[in-house]
Amino acid sequence: MSTLTISGLRAAVGGSEILTGVDLEISSGEVHAVMGPNGAGKSTLSHVIMGKPGYEVLGGSVVLDGTDVLSLPTWQRAQAGLFLAMQYPTEVPGVSLVDALSASRADGLGSDDELKASLRVEAERIGFDAKLLDRPLNVDLSGGEKKRNETVQLAVLKPRFAVLDELDSGLDVDALRAVARRVEAATEDDGLGVLVITHYSRLLTELRPDHVHVLAQGRIVASGGPELADQLEAGGYGQYVERSNLDVDATIGASDPFADPFADPLA
Ligand code: ADP
Ligand code: MG
């Protein structure tokens, strides 16, 4: 049983504070969905967890079973058991998938031939054309193929926790179902803990979340069960954006947010 604990995480990119205090705790086998409007900081959260250069941590912690991962370089975070499926997977000409995975030196990958065999099994399981496994990493793959490629890597590497940043974007309905089912199976078979970032609840019909959180203005403003995803799909994020705006106003001591903005200030 592993636990990933994010506490009071604050981070800046490009000189602006984007994460303003994120708290989340994920245990093995759990699926936590993070939903939120464009620009809320969802991808920033995924990048800060994994240590992408250019992001400045201003406060708080990310702890994996007692290890402070923020003090580790990205490759050590991966070896500690973290995995990120990127919203926009990077093309790496000249590096094959097999080379990239064997360089990760994760436990249990076996020889290159065994690794190739497990890649083929996993590719078939989610309907990813095995011919594409021989391409340089992500090069000339369509958006949906890149997302399936990320899923194949996740299945073979068997991390302890996976952050899936809009894994559903670019996938057709069949691919979406196959990918979501594969990740759901990993939560059951391998105890994978998942932080799944998405705009849409359709991913969550197959990859069933235990908890759903709303990220707005850089922090979690609401949490609930799977029903929250359906409410968000039906009602949008407006109420949460407003609520956190009000909170921000309150902290800077603004006047009553419900007051008539056209009232005569001297009256
Ligand atoms: P989300 O994934 O929730 O849509 P992001 O985390 O990608 O949002 O972005 C959050 C905010 O941070 C946005 O306003 C975005 O423009 C800003 N941002 C992201 N990366 C950079 C960067 N490298 N430089 C400046 N601003 C950035
Ligand atoms: Mg994003």
PDB file of C-alpha atoms and ligand atoms in Angstrom:
ATOM      1  CA  MET A   1       0.000   0.000   0.000  1.00  0.00           C
ATOM      2  CA  SER A   2       1.487   3.334  -1.130  1.00  0.00           C
ATOM      3  CA  THR A   3       0.359   6.898  -0.573  1.00  0.00           C
ATOM      4  CA  LEU A   4       1.030  10.026  -2.596  1.00  0.00           C
ATOM      5  CA  THR A   5       0.387  13.133  -0.507  1.00  0.00           C
ATOM      6  CA  ILE A   6       0.274  16.626  -1.981  1.00  0.00           C
ATOM      7  CA  SER A   7       0.087  19.321   0.685  1.00  0.00           C
ATOM      8  CA  GLY A   8      -0.258  23.071   0.302  1.00  0.00           C
ATOM      9  CA  LEU A   9       1.493  22.917  -3.078  1.00  0.00           C
ATOM     10  CA  ARG A  10       2.208  26.354  -4.531  1.00  0.00           C
ATOM     11  CA  ALA A  11       4.073  26.840  -7.799  1.00  0.00           C
ATOM     12  CA  ALA A  12       4.839  29.507 -10.372  1.00  0.00           C
ATOM     13  CA  VAL A  13       5.623  29.415 -14.062  1.00  0.00           C
ATOM     14  CA  GLY A  14       6.615  32.352 -16.231  1.00  0.00           C
ATOM     15  CA  GLY A  15       6.636  34.594 -13.148  1.00  0.00           C
ATOM     16  CA  SER A  16       2.979  33.985 -12.150  1.00  0.00           C
ATOM     17  CA  GLU A  17       1.768  31.883  -9.255  1.00  0.00           C
ATOM     18  CA  ILE A  18      -0.448  29.235 -10.859  1.00  0.00           C
ATOM     19  CA  LEU A  19      -0.860  26.697  -8.047  1.00  0.00           C
ATOM     20  CA  THR A  20      -1.988  28.494  -4.922  1.00  0.00           C
ATOM     21  CA  GLY A  21      -2.182  25.632  -2.401  1.00  0.00           C
ATOM     22  CA  VAL A  22      -3.181  22.192  -3.709  1.00  0.00           C
ATOM     23  CA  ASP A  23      -4.038  19.431  -1.216  1.00  0.00           C
ATOM     24  CA  LEU A  24      -4.644  15.871  -2.444  1.00  0.00           C
ATOM     25  CA  GLU A  25      -3.960  12.410  -1.064  1.00  0.00           C
ATOM     26  CA  ILE A  26      -4.068   9.309  -3.249  1.00  0.00           C
ATOM     27  CA  SER A  27      -3.645   5.719  -2.081  1.00  0.00           C
ATOM     28  CA  SER A  28      -2.864   2.571  -4.079  1.00  0.00           C
ATOM     29  CA  GLY A  29      -5.782   1.394  -6.179  1.00  0.00           C
ATOM     30  CA  GLU A  30      -7.668   4.693  -5.928  1.00  0.00           C
ATOM     31  CA  VAL A  31      -8.722   6.852  -8.862  1.00  0.00           C
ATOM     32  CA  HIS A  32      -8.920  10.600  -8.217  1.00  0.00           C
ATOM     33  CA  ALA A  33     -10.270  12.751 -11.022  1.00  0.00           C
ATOM     34  CA  VAL A  34      -9.251  16.406 -11.220  1.00  0.00           C
ATOM     35  CA  MET A  35     -11.549  18.497 -13.383  1.00  0.00           C
ATOM     36  CA  GLY A  36     -11.518  22.225 -13.978  1.00  0.00           C
ATOM     37  CA  PRO A  37     -11.762  25.039 -16.493  1.00  0.00           C
ATOM     38  CA  ASN A  38      -9.079  25.863 -19.064  1.00  0.00           C
ATOM     39  CA  GLY A  39      -6.073  27.515 -17.510  1.00  0.00           C
ATOM     40  CA  ALA A  40      -6.946  26.392 -13.964  1.00  0.00           C
ATOM     41  CA  GLY A  41      -3.503  24.865 -13.455  1.00  0.00           C
ATOM     42  CA  LYS A  42      -4.226  21.172 -14.094  1.00  0.00           C
ATOM     43  CA  SER A  43      -1.267  20.572 -16.407  1.00  0.00           C
ATOM     44  CA  THR A  44       0.889  22.741 -14.164  1.00  0.00           C
ATOM     45  CA  LEU A  45       0.056  20.378 -11.301  1.00  0.00           C
ATOM     46  CA  SER A  46       1.088  17.363 -13.408  1.00  0.00           C
ATOM     47  CA  HIS A  47       4.349  19.055 -14.441  1.00  0.00           C
ATOM     48  CA  VAL A  48       5.249  20.097 -10.904  1.00  0.00           C
ATOM     49  CA  ILE A  49       4.608  16.568  -9.596  1.00  0.00           C
ATOM     50  CA  MET A  50       6.960  15.165 -12.239  1.00  0.00           C
ATOM     51  CA  GLY A  51       9.556  17.987 -12.059  1.00  0.00           C
ATOM     52  CA  LYS A  52       9.371  19.592 -15.496  1.00  0.00           C
ATOM     53  CA  PRO A  53      12.018  22.338 -15.760  1.00  0.00           C
ATOM     54  CA  GLY A  54      10.747  25.927 -15.660  1.00  0.00           C
ATOM     55  CA  TYR A  55       8.290  25.421 -12.797  1.00  0.00           C
ATOM     56  CA  GLU A  56       9.226  27.045  -9.503  1.00  0.00           C
ATOM     57  CA  VAL A  57       7.887  25.449  -6.325  1.00  0.00           C
ATOM     58  CA  LEU A  58       6.959  28.241  -3.902  1.00  0.00           C
ATOM     59  CA  GLY A  59       5.758  26.083  -1.032  1.00  0.00           C
ATOM     60  CA  GLY A  60       4.198  22.836   0.100  1.00  0.00           C
ATOM     61  CA  SER A  61       5.225  19.248  -0.541  1.00  0.00           C
ATOM     62  CA  VAL A  62       4.692  16.130  -2.643  1.00  0.00           C
ATOM     63  CA  VAL A  63       5.521  13.012  -0.634  1.00  0.00           C
ATOM     64  CA  LEU A  64       5.513   9.418  -1.907  1.00  0.00           C
ATOM     65  CA  ASP A  65       5.571   6.928   0.990  1.00  0.00           C
ATOM     66  CA  GLY A  66       7.620   9.291   3.132  1.00  0.00           C
ATOM     67  CA  THR A  67       9.996  10.383   0.331  1.00  0.00           C
ATOM     68  CA  ASP A  68       9.948  14.073  -0.596  1.00  0.00           C
ATOM     69  CA  VAL A  69       9.785  13.764  -4.377  1.00  0.00           C
ATOM     70  CA  LEU A  70      10.211  17.503  -5.016  1.00  0.00           C
ATOM     71  CA  SER A  71      13.868  17.191  -4.007  1.00  0.00           C
ATOM     72  CA  LEU A  72      14.492  14.472  -6.643  1.00  0.00           C
ATOM     73  CA  PRO A  73      15.359  14.867 -10.331  1.00  0.00           C
ATOM     74  CA  THR A  74      12.619  13.671 -12.695  1.00  0.00           C
ATOM     75  CA  TRP A  75      14.267  10.316 -13.460  1.00  0.00           C
ATOM     76  CA  GLN A  76      14.429   9.467  -9.767  1.00  0.00           C
ATOM     77  CA  ARG A  77      10.769  10.419  -9.362  1.00  0.00           C
ATOM     78  CA  ALA A  78      10.029   7.920 -12.140  1.00  0.00           C
ATOM     79  CA  GLN A  79      12.113   5.254 -10.419  1.00  0.00           C
ATOM     80  CA  ALA A  80      10.302   5.976  -7.151  1.00  0.00           C
ATOM     81  CA  GLY A  81       7.129   4.958  -8.991  1.00  0.00           C
ATOM     82  CA  LEU A  82       5.627   8.091 -10.556  1.00  0.00           C
ATOM     83  CA  PHE A  83       4.454   8.172 -14.168  1.00  0.00           C
ATOM     84  CA  LEU A  84       3.052  11.032 -16.239  1.00  0.00           C
ATOM     85  CA  ALA A  85       1.003  10.583 -19.390  1.00  0.00           C
ATOM     86  CA  MET A  86       1.502  14.038 -20.886  1.00  0.00           C
ATOM     87  CA  GLN A  87      -1.305  16.140 -22.367  1.00  0.00           C
ATOM     88  CA  TYR A  88       0.992  16.749 -25.350  1.00  0.00           C
ATOM     89  CA  PRO A  89       3.437  13.801 -25.580  1.00  0.00           C
ATOM     90  CA  THR A  90       6.847  14.830 -26.882  1.00  0.00           C
ATOM     91  CA  GLU A  91       8.259  13.482 -30.147  1.00  0.00           C
ATOM     92  CA  VAL A  92      11.794  12.161 -29.673  1.00  0.00           C
ATOM     93  CA  PRO A  93      13.415  11.427 -33.053  1.00  0.00           C
ATOM     94  CA  GLY A  94      16.199   8.839 -32.925  1.00  0.00           C
ATOM     95  CA  VAL A  95      15.012   7.157 -29.716  1.00  0.00           C
ATOM     96  CA  SER A  96      12.897   4.010 -29.995  1.00  0.00           C
ATOM     97  CA  LEU A  97      10.226   3.064 -27.514  1.00  0.00           C
ATOM     98  CA  VAL A  98      12.218  -0.024 -26.508  1.00  0.00           C
ATOM     99  CA  ASP A  99      15.349   2.078 -25.919  1.00  0.00           C
ATOM    100  CA  ALA A 100      13.406   4.631 -23.875  1.00  0.00           C
ATOM    101  CA  LEU A 101      11.811   1.970 -21.705  1.00  0.00           C
ATOM    102  CA  SER A 102      14.958  -0.090 -21.195  1.00  0.00           C
ATOM    103  CA  ALA A 103      16.844   3.095 -20.252  1.00  0.00           C
ATOM    104  CA  SER A 104      14.256   3.603 -17.500  1.00  0.00           C
ATOM    105  CA  ARG A 105      15.673   0.431 -15.859  1.00  0.00           C
ATOM    106  CA  ALA A 106      12.338  -0.204 -14.205  1.00  0.00           C
ATOM    107  CA  ASP A 107      12.022  -3.531 -12.401  1.00  0.00           C
ATOM    108  CA  GLY A 108      10.595  -6.488 -14.279  1.00  0.00           C
ATOM    109  CA  LEU A 109      11.020  -5.294 -17.877  1.00  0.00           C
ATOM    110  CA  GLY A 110      13.243  -8.282 -18.719  1.00  0.00           C
ATOM    111  CA  SER A 111      15.463  -8.558 -21.784  1.00  0.00           C
ATOM    112  CA  ASP A 112      14.801  -6.414 -24.862  1.00  0.00           C
ATOM    113  CA  ASP A 113      13.032  -9.372 -26.486  1.00  0.00           C
ATOM    114  CA  GLU A 114      10.813  -9.891 -23.452  1.00  0.00           C
ATOM    115  CA  LEU A 115      10.109  -6.162 -23.360  1.00  0.00           C
ATOM    116  CA  LYS A 116       9.160  -6.174 -27.055  1.00  0.00           C
ATOM    117  CA  ALA A 117       6.842  -9.108 -26.418  1.00  0.00           C
ATOM    118  CA  SER A 118       5.076  -7.342 -23.550  1.00  0.00           C
ATOM    119  CA  LEU A 119       4.786  -4.156 -25.636  1.00  0.00           C
ATOM    120  CA  ARG A 120       3.051  -6.174 -28.362  1.00  0.00           C
ATOM    121  CA  VAL A 121       0.656  -7.738 -25.856  1.00  0.00           C
ATOM    122  CA  GLU A 122      -0.223  -4.353 -24.382  1.00  0.00           C
ATOM    123  CA  ALA A 123      -0.561  -2.719 -27.821  1.00  0.00           C
ATOM    124  CA  GLU A 124      -3.014  -5.380 -28.915  1.00  0.00           C
ATOM    125  CA  ARG A 125      -4.961  -5.028 -25.678  1.00  0.00           C
ATOM    126  CA  ILE A 126      -5.802  -1.396 -26.452  1.00  0.00           C
ATOM    127  CA  GLY A 127      -5.983  -1.646 -30.244  1.00  0.00           C
ATOM    128  CA  PHE A 128      -2.682   0.134 -30.927  1.00  0.00           C
ATOM    129  CA  ASP A 129      -1.100  -0.931 -34.222  1.00  0.00           C
ATOM    130  CA  ALA A 130       2.008  -2.959 -33.257  1.00  0.00           C
ATOM    131  CA  LYS A 131       3.846  -1.584 -36.331  1.00  0.00           C
ATOM    132  CA  LEU A 132       3.855   1.824 -34.630  1.00  0.00           C
ATOM    133  CA  LEU A 133       5.911   0.401 -31.748  1.00  0.00           C
ATOM    134  CA  ASP A 134       8.964   0.519 -34.050  1.00  0.00           C
ATOM    135  CA  ARG A 135       8.660   4.255 -34.746  1.00  0.00           C
ATOM    136  CA  PRO A 136      10.984   6.645 -32.952  1.00  0.00           C
ATOM    137  CA  LEU A 137       9.173   7.717 -29.763  1.00  0.00           C
ATOM    138  CA  ASN A 138       5.891   9.424 -30.753  1.00  0.00           C
ATOM    139  CA  VAL A 139       7.332  10.613 -34.093  1.00  0.00           C
ATOM    140  CA  ASP A 140       4.590  11.200 -36.705  1.00  0.00           C
ATOM    141  CA  LEU A 141       1.927   9.567 -34.546  1.00  0.00           C
ATOM    142  CA  SER A 142      -1.543  11.105 -34.555  1.00  0.00           C
ATOM    143  CA  GLY A 143      -2.801  12.698 -31.332  1.00  0.00           C
ATOM    144  CA  GLY A 144      -4.824   9.607 -30.445  1.00  0.00           C
ATOM    145  CA  GLU A 145      -1.953   7.246 -31.294  1.00  0.00           C
ATOM    146  CA  LYS A 146       0.324   9.189 -28.943  1.00  0.00           C
ATOM    147  CA  LYS A 147      -2.209   8.762 -26.142  1.00  0.00           C
ATOM    148  CA  ARG A 148      -2.351   5.028 -26.787  1.00  0.00           C
ATOM    149  CA  ASN A 149       1.443   4.917 -26.870  1.00  0.00           C
ATOM    150  CA  GLU A 150       1.501   6.569 -23.431  1.00  0.00           C
ATOM    151  CA  THR A 151      -0.951   3.934 -22.189  1.00  0.00           C
ATOM    152  CA  VAL A 152       1.212   1.080 -23.520  1.00  0.00           C
ATOM    153  CA  GLN A 153       4.201   2.540 -21.631  1.00  0.00           C
ATOM    154  CA  LEU A 154       2.129   2.847 -18.463  1.00  0.00           C
ATOM    155  CA  ALA A 155       0.991  -0.768 -18.737  1.00  0.00           C
ATOM    156  CA  VAL A 156       4.535  -2.080 -19.249  1.00  0.00           C
ATOM    157  CA  LEU A 157       6.296   0.117 -16.671  1.00  0.00           C
ATOM    158  CA  LYS A 158       3.742  -0.594 -13.913  1.00  0.00           C
ATOM    159  CA  PRO A 159       4.337   2.553 -11.840  1.00  0.00           C
ATOM    160  CA  ARG A 160       2.842   2.989  -8.384  1.00  0.00           C
ATOM    161  CA  PHE A 161       1.058   6.233  -9.297  1.00  0.00           C
ATOM    162  CA  ALA A 162       0.097   7.610 -12.691  1.00  0.00           C
ATOM    163  CA  VAL A 163      -0.907  11.164 -13.534  1.00  0.00           C
ATOM    164  CA  LEU A 164      -2.981  11.092 -16.733  1.00  0.00           C
ATOM    165  CA  ASP A 165      -3.242  14.590 -18.216  1.00  0.00           C
ATOM    166  CA  GLU A 166      -6.197  14.604 -20.616  1.00  0.00           C
ATOM    167  CA  LEU A 167      -5.486  11.073 -21.757  1.00  0.00           C
ATOM    168  CA  ASP A 168      -8.892  11.194 -23.452  1.00  0.00           C
ATOM    169  CA  SER A 169      -8.116  14.105 -25.787  1.00  0.00           C
ATOM    170  CA  GLY A 170      -7.726  12.988 -29.398  1.00  0.00           C
ATOM    171  CA  LEU A 171      -9.116   9.494 -28.757  1.00  0.00           C
ATOM    172  CA  ASP A 172     -12.130   8.168 -30.625  1.00  0.00           C
ATOM    173  CA  VAL A 173     -14.874   6.518 -28.594  1.00  0.00           C
ATOM    174  CA  ASP A 174     -13.541   2.965 -29.028  1.00  0.00           C
ATOM    175  CA  ALA A 175      -9.960   3.915 -28.181  1.00  0.00           C
ATOM    176  CA  LEU A 176     -11.188   5.909 -25.192  1.00  0.00           C
ATOM    177  CA  ARG A 177     -13.018   2.886 -23.841  1.00  0.00           C
ATOM    178  CA  ALA A 178     -10.043   0.566 -24.415  1.00  0.00           C
ATOM    179  CA  VAL A 179      -7.574   2.929 -22.755  1.00  0.00           C
ATOM    180  CA  ALA A 180      -9.847   3.666 -19.794  1.00  0.00           C
ATOM    181  CA  ARG A 181     -10.464  -0.068 -19.271  1.00  0.00           C
ATOM    182  CA  ARG A 182      -6.733  -0.790 -19.379  1.00  0.00           C
ATOM    183  CA  VAL A 183      -6.011   1.796 -16.694  1.00  0.00           C
ATOM    184  CA  GLU A 184      -8.943   0.612 -14.593  1.00  0.00           C
ATOM    185  CA  ALA A 185      -7.556  -2.949 -14.800  1.00  0.00           C
ATOM    186  CA  ALA A 186      -4.154  -1.695 -13.586  1.00  0.00           C
ATOM    187  CA  THR A 187      -5.833  -0.181 -10.515  1.00  0.00           C
ATOM    188  CA  GLU A 188      -7.373  -3.573  -9.744  1.00  0.00           C
ATOM    189  CA  ASP A 189      -4.528  -5.920 -10.758  1.00  0.00           C
ATOM    190  CA  ASP A 190      -1.455  -3.872  -9.782  1.00  0.00           C
ATOM    191  CA  GLY A 191      -2.900  -1.464  -7.207  1.00  0.00           C
ATOM    192  CA  LEU A 192      -2.077   1.510  -9.446  1.00  0.00           C
ATOM    193  CA  GLY A 193      -3.114   4.846  -7.926  1.00  0.00           C
ATOM    194  CA  VAL A 194      -4.383   7.332 -10.524  1.00  0.00           C
ATOM    195  CA  LEU A 195      -4.744  11.086 -10.729  1.00  0.00           C
ATOM    196  CA  VAL A 196      -6.741  11.564 -13.912  1.00  0.00           C
ATOM    197  CA  ILE A 197      -7.119  15.070 -15.305  1.00  0.00           C
ATOM    198  CA  THR A 198     -10.047  15.493 -17.659  1.00  0.00           C
ATOM    199  CA  HIS A 199     -12.693  17.934 -18.852  1.00  0.00           C
ATOM    200  CA  TYR A 200     -15.264  15.296 -19.652  1.00  0.00           C
ATOM    201  CA  SER A 201     -17.049  12.681 -17.602  1.00  0.00           C
ATOM    202  CA  ARG A 202     -17.150  10.168 -20.490  1.00  0.00           C
ATOM    203  CA  LEU A 203     -13.643   8.907 -19.631  1.00  0.00           C
ATOM    204  CA  LEU A 204     -14.888   8.298 -16.113  1.00  0.00           C
ATOM    205  CA  THR A 205     -17.632   5.898 -17.133  1.00  0.00           C
ATOM    206  CA  GLU A 206     -14.937   3.235 -17.702  1.00  0.00           C
ATOM    207  CA  LEU A 207     -12.215   4.544 -15.396  1.00  0.00           C
ATOM    208  CA  ARG A 208     -14.412   4.935 -12.356  1.00  0.00           C
ATOM    209  CA  PRO A 209     -13.198   7.587  -9.923  1.00  0.00           C
ATOM    210  CA  ASP A 210     -13.387   7.134  -6.166  1.00  0.00           C
ATOM    211  CA  HIS A 211     -13.112  10.895  -5.722  1.00  0.00           C
ATOM    212  CA  VAL A 212     -13.683  13.875  -8.018  1.00  0.00           C
ATOM    213  CA  HIS A 213     -12.055  17.243  -7.340  1.00  0.00           C
ATOM    214  CA  VAL A 214     -12.561  20.643  -8.938  1.00  0.00           C
ATOM    215  CA  LEU A 215      -9.364  22.621  -9.530  1.00  0.00           C
ATOM    216  CA  ALA A 216     -10.028  26.318 -10.069  1.00  0.00           C
ATOM    217  CA  GLN A 217      -7.664  29.248  -9.632  1.00  0.00           C
ATOM    218  CA  GLY A 218      -4.854  26.907  -8.712  1.00  0.00           C
ATOM    219  CA  ARG A 219      -6.386  24.950  -5.857  1.00  0.00           C
ATOM    220  CA  ILE A 220      -9.012  22.340  -5.059  1.00  0.00           C
ATOM    221  CA  VAL A 221     -12.261  24.228  -4.475  1.00  0.00           C
ATOM    222  CA  ALA A 222     -14.633  21.254  -4.232  1.00  0.00           C
ATOM    223  CA  SER A 223     -14.409  17.478  -3.795  1.00  0.00           C
ATOM    224  CA  GLY A 224     -17.017  14.763  -3.997  1.00  0.00           C
ATOM    225  CA  GLY A 225     -17.869  11.361  -5.370  1.00  0.00           C
ATOM    226  CA  PRO A 226     -18.435  10.324  -9.008  1.00  0.00           C
ATOM    227  CA  GLU A 227     -21.721  12.245  -9.070  1.00  0.00           C
ATOM    228  CA  LEU A 228     -19.728  15.493  -9.000  1.00  0.00           C
ATOM    229  CA  ALA A 229     -18.371  14.721 -12.499  1.00  0.00           C
ATOM    230  CA  ASP A 230     -21.923  14.471 -13.847  1.00  0.00           C
ATOM    231  CA  GLN A 231     -22.922  17.710 -12.132  1.00  0.00           C
ATOM    232  CA  LEU A 232     -19.927  19.468 -13.693  1.00  0.00           C
ATOM    233  CA  GLU A 233     -20.757  18.099 -17.141  1.00  0.00           C
ATOM    234  CA  ALA A 234     -24.315  19.375 -16.779  1.00  0.00           C
ATOM    235  CA  GLY A 235     -23.655  22.665 -14.995  1.00  0.00           C
ATOM    236  CA  GLY A 236     -20.133  23.728 -15.975  1.00  0.00           C
ATOM    237  CA  TYR A 237     -17.517  25.267 -13.733  1.00  0.00           C
ATOM    238  CA  GLY A 238     -19.030  28.730 -13.347  1.00  0.00           C
ATOM    239  CA  GLN A 239     -20.183  28.359  -9.769  1.00  0.00           C
ATOM    240  CA  TYR A 240     -16.752  27.143  -8.650  1.00  0.00           C
ATOM    241  CA  VAL A 241     -14.873  29.867 -10.473  1.00  0.00           C
ATOM    242  CA  GLU A 242     -17.131  32.461  -8.879  1.00  0.00           C
ATOM    243  CA  ARG A 243     -16.814  30.928  -5.461  1.00  0.00           C
ATOM    244  CA  SER A 244     -13.023  30.918  -5.556  1.00  0.00           C
ATOM    245  CA  ASN A 245     -13.012  34.478  -6.900  1.00  0.00           C
ATOM    246  CA  LEU A 246     -15.044  35.461  -3.876  1.00  0.00           C
ATOM    247  CA  ASP A 247     -12.551  33.692  -1.639  1.00  0.00           C
ATOM    248  CA  VAL A 248      -9.692  35.584  -3.253  1.00  0.00           C
ATOM    249  CA  ASP A 249     -11.595  38.836  -2.797  1.00  0.00           C
ATOM    250  CA  ALA A 250     -12.190  37.971   0.853  1.00  0.00           C
ATOM    251  CA  THR A 251      -8.503  37.330   1.496  1.00  0.00           C
ATOM    252  CA  ILE A 252      -7.496  40.691   0.081  1.00  0.00           C
ATOM    253  CA  GLY A 253     -10.183  42.420   2.143  1.00  0.00           C
ATOM    254  CA  ALA A 254     -12.390  43.584  -0.727  1.00  0.00           C
ATOM    255  CA  SER A 255     -15.799  44.982   0.122  1.00  0.00           C
ATOM    256  CA  ASP A 256     -18.939  42.847   0.123  1.00  0.00           C
ATOM    257  CA  PRO A 257     -18.922  40.889  -3.177  1.00  0.00           C
ATOM    258  CA  PHE A 258     -22.740  40.874  -3.247  1.00  0.00           C
ATOM    259  CA  ALA A 259     -22.960  44.656  -2.971  1.00  0.00           C
ATOM    260  CA  ASP A 260     -24.480  46.645  -5.867  1.00  0.00           C
ATOM    261  CA  PRO A 261     -21.482  47.642  -8.022  1.00  0.00           C
ATOM    262  CA  PHE A 262     -23.346  50.737  -9.263  1.00  0.00           C
ATOM    263  CA  ALA A 263     -24.256  52.031  -5.814  1.00  0.00           C
ATOM    264  CA  ASP A 264     -23.053  55.539  -4.930  1.00  0.00           C
ATOM    265  CA  PRO A 265     -19.951  54.906  -2.765  1.00  0.00           C
ATOM    266  CA  LEU A 266     -20.638  58.095  -0.771  1.00  0.00           C
ATOM    267  CA  ALA A 267     -24.276  57.261  -0.055  1.00  0.00           C
TER     268      ALA A 267
HETATM  269  P1  ADP B   1      -4.877  23.729 -17.567  1.00  0.00           P
HETATM  270  O1  ADP B   1      -4.089  22.498 -17.828  1.00  0.00           O
HETATM  271  O2  ADP B   1      -5.721  23.665 -16.321  1.00  0.00           O
HETATM  272  O3  ADP B   1      -5.725  24.150 -18.739  1.00  0.00           O
HETATM  273  P2  ADP B   1      -2.266  24.983 -17.335  1.00  0.00           P
HETATM  274  O4  ADP B   1      -1.716  24.371 -16.106  1.00  0.00           O
HETATM  275  O5  ADP B   1      -1.737  24.472 -18.639  1.00  0.00           O
HETATM  276  O6  ADP B   1      -3.869  24.931 -17.302  1.00  0.00           O
HETATM  277  O7  ADP B   1      -2.019  26.549 -17.307  1.00  0.00           O
HETATM  278  C1  ADP B   1      -2.336  27.336 -16.173  1.00  0.00           C
HETATM  279  C2  ADP B   1      -1.950  28.768 -16.440  1.00  0.00           C
HETATM  280  O8  ADP B   1      -0.537  28.864 -16.486  1.00  0.00           O
HETATM  281  C3  ADP B   1      -2.475  29.328 -17.758  1.00  0.00           C
HETATM  282  O9  ADP B   1      -2.897  30.644 -17.529  1.00  0.00           O
HETATM  283  C4  ADP B   1      -1.255  29.290 -18.653  1.00  0.00           C
HETATM  284  O10 ADP B   1      -1.291  30.296 -19.628  1.00  0.00           O
HETATM  285  C5  ADP B   1      -0.130  29.528 -17.654  1.00  0.00           C
HETATM  286  N1  ADP B   1       1.143  28.949 -18.110  1.00  0.00           N
HETATM  287  C6  ADP B   1       1.394  27.640 -18.330  1.00  0.00           C
HETATM  288  N2  ADP B   1       2.676  27.458 -18.741  1.00  0.00           N
HETATM  289  C7  ADP B   1       3.238  28.687 -18.777  1.00  0.00           C
HETATM  290  C8  ADP B   1       4.529  29.185 -19.118  1.00  0.00           C
HETATM  291  N3  ADP B   1       5.506  28.357 -19.510  1.00  0.00           N
HETATM  292  N4  ADP B   1       4.744  30.524 -19.023  1.00  0.00           N
HETATM  293  C9  ADP B   1       3.751  31.352 -18.623  1.00  0.00           C
HETATM  294  N5  ADP B   1       2.516  30.951 -18.281  1.00  0.00           N
HETATM  295  C10 ADP B   1       2.254  29.646 -18.358  1.00  0.00           C
HETATM  296 MG    MG B   2      -3.878  21.167 -19.384  1.00  0.00          MG
END
